Coordinates of C-alpha atoms and ligand atoms in Angstrom, one line a residue:
M98 CA -4.5 1.0 3.0
K99 CA -1.2 -0.7 3.8
G100 CA 0.1 -3.9 2.2
L101 CA 2.5 -6.2 4.0
V102 CA 5.3 -6.8 1.6
H103 CA 8.0 -9.5 1.6
S104 CA 10.0 -8.2 -1.4
I105 CA 9.8 -6.5 -4.8
E106 CA 11.3 -7.6 -8.1
T107 CA 11.2 -4.9 -10.8
F108 CA 12.2 -7.0 -13.9
G109 CA 10.5 -10.3 -13.4
T110 CA 10.3 -12.6 -16.5
V111 CA 8.8 -15.8 -15.1
D112 CA 5.6 -14.7 -13.4
G113 CA 3.3 -13.8 -16.3
P114 CA 3.7 -12.4 -19.8
G115 CA 6.5 -9.9 -20.7
I116 CA 8.6 -8.0 -18.2
R117 CA 6.9 -7.6 -14.9
F118 CA 7.0 -5.8 -11.6
V119 CA 6.5 -8.7 -9.1
L120 CA 5.2 -7.8 -5.7
F121 CA 5.6 -10.6 -3.1
L122 CA 3.1 -10.2 -0.3
K123 CA 3.5 -11.7 3.2
G124 CA 1.2 -14.3 4.7
C125 CA 0.1 -17.8 3.5
P126 CA -2.3 -20.3 5.1
L127 CA -0.8 -23.2 3.1
R128 CA 2.4 -25.1 4.0
C129 CA 3.4 -26.7 0.7
K130 CA 6.3 -29.1 1.3
Y131 CA 8.2 -27.7 -1.7
C132 CA 7.6 -24.1 -0.9
H133 CA 10.7 -22.1 -1.7
N134 CA 9.5 -19.0 0.1
P135 CA 8.8 -20.2 3.7
D136 CA 9.9 -16.7 4.9
T137 CA 6.6 -15.4 3.4
W138 CA 4.3 -17.6 5.5
T139 CA 3.9 -15.2 8.4
T140 CA 3.7 -11.4 8.5
T141 CA 6.8 -11.2 10.7
G142 CA 9.3 -8.8 9.3
A143 CA 6.9 -7.4 6.6
Q144 CA 7.7 -4.1 5.1
E145 CA 4.6 -1.9 4.9
Y146 CA 3.7 0.0 1.7
N147 CA 0.6 1.9 0.9
V148 CA -1.1 1.7 -2.5
E149 CA 0.4 5.0 -3.7
D150 CA 3.9 3.9 -2.9
I151 CA 3.6 0.8 -5.1
V152 CA 1.8 2.6 -7.9
N153 CA 4.5 5.2 -8.0
R154 CA 7.2 2.5 -8.2
V155 CA 5.4 0.6 -10.9
L156 CA 4.9 3.8 -13.0
K157 CA 8.6 4.5 -12.8
Y158 CA 9.2 1.4 -14.9
K159 CA 6.1 1.6 -17.0
G160 CA 8.2 2.1 -20.2
Y161 CA 9.9 -1.2 -19.8
Y162 CA 6.7 -3.2 -19.3
G163 CA 5.1 -2.2 -22.6
D164 CA 1.8 -3.7 -23.7
K165 CA 2.5 -7.3 -22.7
G166 CA 4.2 -6.8 -19.3
G167 CA 2.9 -5.2 -16.1
I168 CA 2.5 -6.2 -12.5
T169 CA 2.1 -9.6 -10.9
V170 CA 1.2 -9.9 -7.2
S171 CA 2.6 -13.1 -5.7
G172 CA 3.5 -14.3 -2.3
G173 CA 2.9 -16.0 0.0
E174 CA -0.8 -16.2 -0.9
P175 CA -1.5 -12.7 -2.1
L176 CA -5.2 -12.9 -1.7
V177 CA -4.8 -13.1 2.1
Q178 CA -4.5 -9.3 1.5
M179 CA -7.4 -9.2 -1.0
D180 CA -8.5 -5.7 0.0
F181 CA -5.0 -4.3 -0.6
V182 CA -4.7 -6.1 -4.0
I183 CA -8.1 -4.7 -5.1
E184 CA -7.2 -1.2 -4.2
L185 CA -3.8 -1.5 -5.8
F186 CA -5.1 -2.9 -9.1
K187 CA -8.0 -0.4 -9.2
E188 CA -5.4 2.4 -9.1
L189 CA -3.0 0.7 -11.6
K190 CA -5.8 0.2 -14.1
K191 CA -6.2 4.0 -14.2
H192 CA -2.7 3.9 -15.8
N193 CA -3.4 1.0 -18.1
I194 CA -1.1 -1.4 -16.3
N195 CA -1.6 -5.1 -17.1
T196 CA -2.4 -6.9 -13.8
A197 CA -1.9 -10.5 -12.8
V198 CA -2.3 -12.5 -9.6
D199 CA -0.3 -15.6 -8.8
T200 CA -2.5 -17.6 -6.4
S201 CA -3.3 -21.0 -5.0
G202 CA -7.0 -20.2 -5.2
F203 CA -7.4 -21.3 -1.6
M204 CA -9.0 -18.0 -0.5
Y205 CA -12.0 -18.6 -2.8
N206 CA -14.9 -20.0 -0.9
P207 CA -17.9 -20.4 -3.2
N208 CA -20.2 -20.8 -0.2
N209 CA -19.4 -17.5 1.3
E210 CA -21.2 -14.6 -0.3
E211 CA -18.9 -11.9 0.9
C212 CA -15.9 -13.8 -0.4
V213 CA -17.5 -14.3 -3.8
R214 CA -18.4 -10.6 -3.9
K215 CA -14.7 -9.7 -3.2
H216 CA -13.5 -12.0 -5.9
E217 CA -15.9 -10.4 -8.3
E218 CA -14.5 -7.0 -7.4
L219 CA -10.9 -8.3 -7.9
N220 CA -11.9 -9.7 -11.3
K221 CA -12.8 -6.3 -12.6
Y222 CA -9.2 -5.1 -12.3
T223 CA -7.3 -8.3 -13.0
D224 CA -6.2 -9.3 -16.5
L225 CA -4.7 -12.7 -15.7
F226 CA -4.7 -15.3 -12.9
L227 CA -1.7 -17.6 -12.5
L228 CA -3.5 -20.5 -10.7
D229 CA -1.3 -23.0 -8.9
I230 CA -3.0 -26.4 -8.8
K231 CA -0.7 -28.1 -6.3
H232 CA -2.2 -31.6 -6.6
I233 CA -5.3 -32.8 -8.4
D234 CA -6.0 -35.5 -5.8
N235 CA -7.6 -34.1 -2.7
L236 CA -6.0 -36.4 -0.2
E237 CA -2.6 -35.9 -1.8
H238 CA -3.2 -32.1 -1.8
I239 CA -3.9 -32.2 1.9
E240 CA -0.7 -34.2 2.5
L241 CA 1.3 -31.8 0.3
T242 CA -0.1 -28.4 1.4
G243 CA -2.0 -29.0 4.6
V244 CA -5.3 -28.0 3.0
P245 CA -7.9 -29.5 0.6
N246 CA -8.0 -28.6 -3.1
D247 CA -11.8 -27.9 -3.4
N248 CA -11.5 -24.1 -3.2
T249 CA -8.7 -24.2 -5.8
L250 CA -10.8 -26.3 -8.2
A251 CA -13.9 -24.2 -7.6
F252 CA -11.9 -21.1 -8.3
A253 CA -10.6 -22.5 -11.6
K254 CA -14.2 -23.2 -12.6
Y255 CA -15.3 -19.8 -11.4
L256 CA -12.6 -18.1 -13.6
S257 CA -13.6 -20.2 -16.6
D258 CA -17.4 -19.5 -16.1
N259 CA -16.6 -15.7 -15.8
N260 CA -14.3 -15.7 -18.9
K261 CA -11.2 -14.7 -17.0
D262 CA -7.9 -15.8 -18.5
M263 CA -5.7 -18.1 -16.5
W264 CA -2.4 -19.9 -16.7
I265 CA -2.3 -23.2 -14.8
R266 CA 0.9 -23.8 -12.9
H267 CA 1.9 -27.2 -11.6
V268 CA 5.1 -28.1 -9.8
V269 CA 6.5 -31.5 -10.7
V270 CA 7.9 -33.4 -7.7
P271 CA 9.1 -37.0 -8.0
G272 CA 7.1 -39.2 -5.7
I273 CA 4.3 -36.6 -5.2
T274 CA 3.0 -35.1 -8.5
L275 CA 5.3 -37.0 -10.9
N276 CA 2.7 -39.7 -11.5
D277 CA 1.0 -40.4 -14.9
E278 CA -2.3 -41.3 -13.3
Y279 CA -2.6 -37.9 -11.5
L280 CA -1.3 -36.0 -14.4
I281 CA -4.0 -37.5 -16.7
K282 CA -6.6 -36.6 -14.1
L283 CA -5.2 -33.0 -14.0
K284 CA -5.3 -32.8 -17.8
E285 CA -8.9 -34.0 -17.8
F286 CA -9.8 -31.3 -15.3
I287 CA -8.0 -28.6 -17.3
D288 CA -9.8 -29.7 -20.4
T289 CA -13.1 -28.7 -18.7
L290 CA -11.9 -25.1 -18.4
K291 CA -12.5 -22.6 -21.2
T292 CA -10.1 -19.9 -20.5
V293 CA -6.7 -21.6 -19.9
K294 CA -4.2 -19.7 -22.0
K295 CA -1.1 -21.6 -20.9
I296 CA 0.1 -24.5 -18.7
D297 CA 3.3 -23.8 -16.8
V298 CA 5.1 -27.0 -15.9
L299 CA 7.5 -26.1 -13.1
P300 CA 10.2 -28.7 -12.2
Y301 CA 10.7 -29.0 -8.4
H302 CA 14.0 -27.5 -7.3
T303 CA 15.8 -27.5 -3.9
M304 CA 16.9 -23.8 -3.9
G305 CA 14.5 -23.1 -1.0
E306 CA 16.2 -25.6 1.4
V307 CA 18.7 -23.0 2.7
K308 CA 15.8 -20.8 3.8
Y309 CA 14.4 -23.6 5.9
N310 CA 17.8 -24.0 7.5
N311 CA 18.0 -20.3 8.2
L312 CA 14.5 -20.3 9.8
G313 CA 15.3 -23.4 11.8
I314 CA 12.6 -25.4 10.2
E315 CA 13.2 -29.0 9.0
Y316 CA 13.1 -29.3 5.2
P317 CA 10.1 -31.5 4.5
L318 CA 11.5 -32.9 1.2
K319 CA 15.0 -33.7 2.3
G320 CA 16.5 -36.2 -0.1
V321 CA 13.8 -35.8 -2.8
R322 CA 15.5 -35.4 -6.2
T323 CA 14.7 -33.0 -8.9
P324 CA 12.9 -34.4 -12.0
S325 CA 15.0 -35.3 -15.1
K326 CA 14.7 -33.5 -18.4
E327 CA 13.0 -36.6 -19.9
E328 CA 10.5 -36.8 -17.1
I329 CA 9.5 -33.1 -17.6
I330 CA 9.1 -33.8 -21.3
N331 CA 6.7 -36.7 -20.5
V332 CA 4.7 -34.4 -18.1
K333 CA 4.4 -31.8 -20.8
K334 CA 3.2 -34.4 -23.3
I335 CA 0.5 -35.7 -20.8
L336 CA -0.6 -32.1 -20.1
G337 CA -0.7 -31.3 -23.9
V338 CA 2.0 -28.6 -23.6
I339 CA 4.0 -30.4 -26.3
K340 CA 2.8 -32.8 -28.9
N341 CA 3.3 -36.5 -28.4
D342 CA 5.4 -37.0 -31.5
N343 CA 7.9 -34.3 -30.5
Ligands
SF4_120 S1 1.0 -21.4 -1.5 FE1 3.0 -20.6 -2.2 S2 3.8 -19.4 -0.5 FE2 2.2 -20.7 0.3 S3 3.2 -22.5 1.1 FE3 2.5 -23.0 -1.0 S4 4.3 -22.5 -2.3 FE4 4.6 -21.5 -0.3

């Protein structure tokens, strides 16, 4: 089976625990306004790798990954290529490699039996999900990403109900997600989940803007500033990442 790959990072340190092999897959049905990888949206220009190619590459660096590190499959939305990810993780688990998926959760449709069955299969071989909750408010989520958030929230509940560890990731954008009311609502939702091991607060940055220019796409957040250090501290307090008296 072939995977459509955007790029590979062999010593990633921000997409999951420890040092990780990060595989960025092509294809994404979302159009997040702050996306810094618009070149992953389509499969144009993808490099094709089969499962064995990737397994061999990961094993080459196994010594560096240790017990904590491993592989993270990111994107794009990696679960667009669900069958490839399942096959890849199945093989990597034979070599005791720690596995993580960085996902928007959008591909999980609780009303589709086949889809649920595939997620169950994926769960067998996945140690950690990095789940991006883009916006807790559904209408704002649609405005920000082009799609509703119900699949994402259903996926979070599904992971919790099935005892799968997850990290919640949330990008803080002034004027969009930097809003106490929404953050409190997000925290209330996270508190209903039993298996959240970490909350990753990610300050919005403009580093992707140049890619939009190169692709000839207008940058949707032109003029939006990055959040200040104080604002990020406030977000972390609301989400319970740091204590209020810090
Ligand atoms: S889900 Fe990820 S890759 Fe897809 S548009 Fe959003 S930020 Fe970009």
